[in-house]
XYZ file of C-alpha atoms in Angstrom:
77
model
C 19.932 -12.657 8.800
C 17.552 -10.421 6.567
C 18.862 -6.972 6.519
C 15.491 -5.166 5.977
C 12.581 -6.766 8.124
C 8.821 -6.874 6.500
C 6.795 -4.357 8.492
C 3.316 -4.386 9.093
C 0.673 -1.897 9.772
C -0.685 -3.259 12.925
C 0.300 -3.610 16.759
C 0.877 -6.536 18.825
C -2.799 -6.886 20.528
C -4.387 -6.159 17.558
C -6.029 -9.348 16.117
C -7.317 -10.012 12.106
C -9.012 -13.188 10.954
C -7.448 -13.917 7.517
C -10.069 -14.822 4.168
C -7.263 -16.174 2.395
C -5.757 -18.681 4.824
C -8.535 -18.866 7.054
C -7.027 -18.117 10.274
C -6.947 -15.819 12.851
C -3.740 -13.548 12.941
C -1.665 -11.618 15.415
C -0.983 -8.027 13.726
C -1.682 -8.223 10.070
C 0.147 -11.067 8.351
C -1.316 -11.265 5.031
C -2.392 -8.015 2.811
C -5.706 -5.574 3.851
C -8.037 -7.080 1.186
C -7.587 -10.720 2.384
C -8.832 -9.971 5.866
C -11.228 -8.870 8.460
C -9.836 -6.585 11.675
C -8.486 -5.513 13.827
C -10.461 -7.013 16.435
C -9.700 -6.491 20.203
C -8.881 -10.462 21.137
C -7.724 -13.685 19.605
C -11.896 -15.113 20.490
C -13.709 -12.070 18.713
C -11.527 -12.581 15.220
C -12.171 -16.229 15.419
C -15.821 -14.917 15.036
C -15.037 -13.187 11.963
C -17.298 -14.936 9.462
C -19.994 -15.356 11.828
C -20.373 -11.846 12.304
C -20.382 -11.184 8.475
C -22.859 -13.163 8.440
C -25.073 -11.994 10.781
C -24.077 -8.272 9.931
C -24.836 -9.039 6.136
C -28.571 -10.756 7.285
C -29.290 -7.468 9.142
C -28.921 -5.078 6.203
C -30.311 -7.578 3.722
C -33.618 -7.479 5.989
C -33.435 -3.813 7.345
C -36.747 -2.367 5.593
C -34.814 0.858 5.056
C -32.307 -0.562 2.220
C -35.697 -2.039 0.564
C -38.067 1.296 0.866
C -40.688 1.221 -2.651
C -39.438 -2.167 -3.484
C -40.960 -5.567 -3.701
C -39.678 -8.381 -1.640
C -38.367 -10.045 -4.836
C -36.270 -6.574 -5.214
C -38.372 -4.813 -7.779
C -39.513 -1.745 -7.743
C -43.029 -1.469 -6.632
C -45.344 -0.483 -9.460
């Protein structure tokens, strides 16, 4: 029997999709930089990537980031 017992920063309920091991995680399991969360249920973490993804597609697109530059990323002359 361990005498200390490993901690972890989240709660039970609280749900993390791991970059490392690729899997979705009740509480945090694996350290803050290898993972996405908290997300409110099991079904939304398993959309982590997904919504990376999408999130990543909006601000690549979103004419505000891109204001006086060419599509290419240039700045207009």
């Amino acid at each position: 029997m361990a005498l200390f017992k490993k901690r972890t920063t989240g709660k039970p309920g609280e749900w993390y999709y791991c970059l490392e091991h690729k899997k979705v995680e009740e509480g945090p399991e694996c350290p803050a930089k290898n993972r996405f969360g908290p997300y409110a249920s099991r079904e939304e973490a398993s959309h982590a990537m997904e919504t990376a993804r999408e999130r990543n597609l909006e601000w690549e697109t979103d004419p505000r980031w891109h204001e006086g530059k060419s599509p290419d990323g240039n700045p207009e002359a």
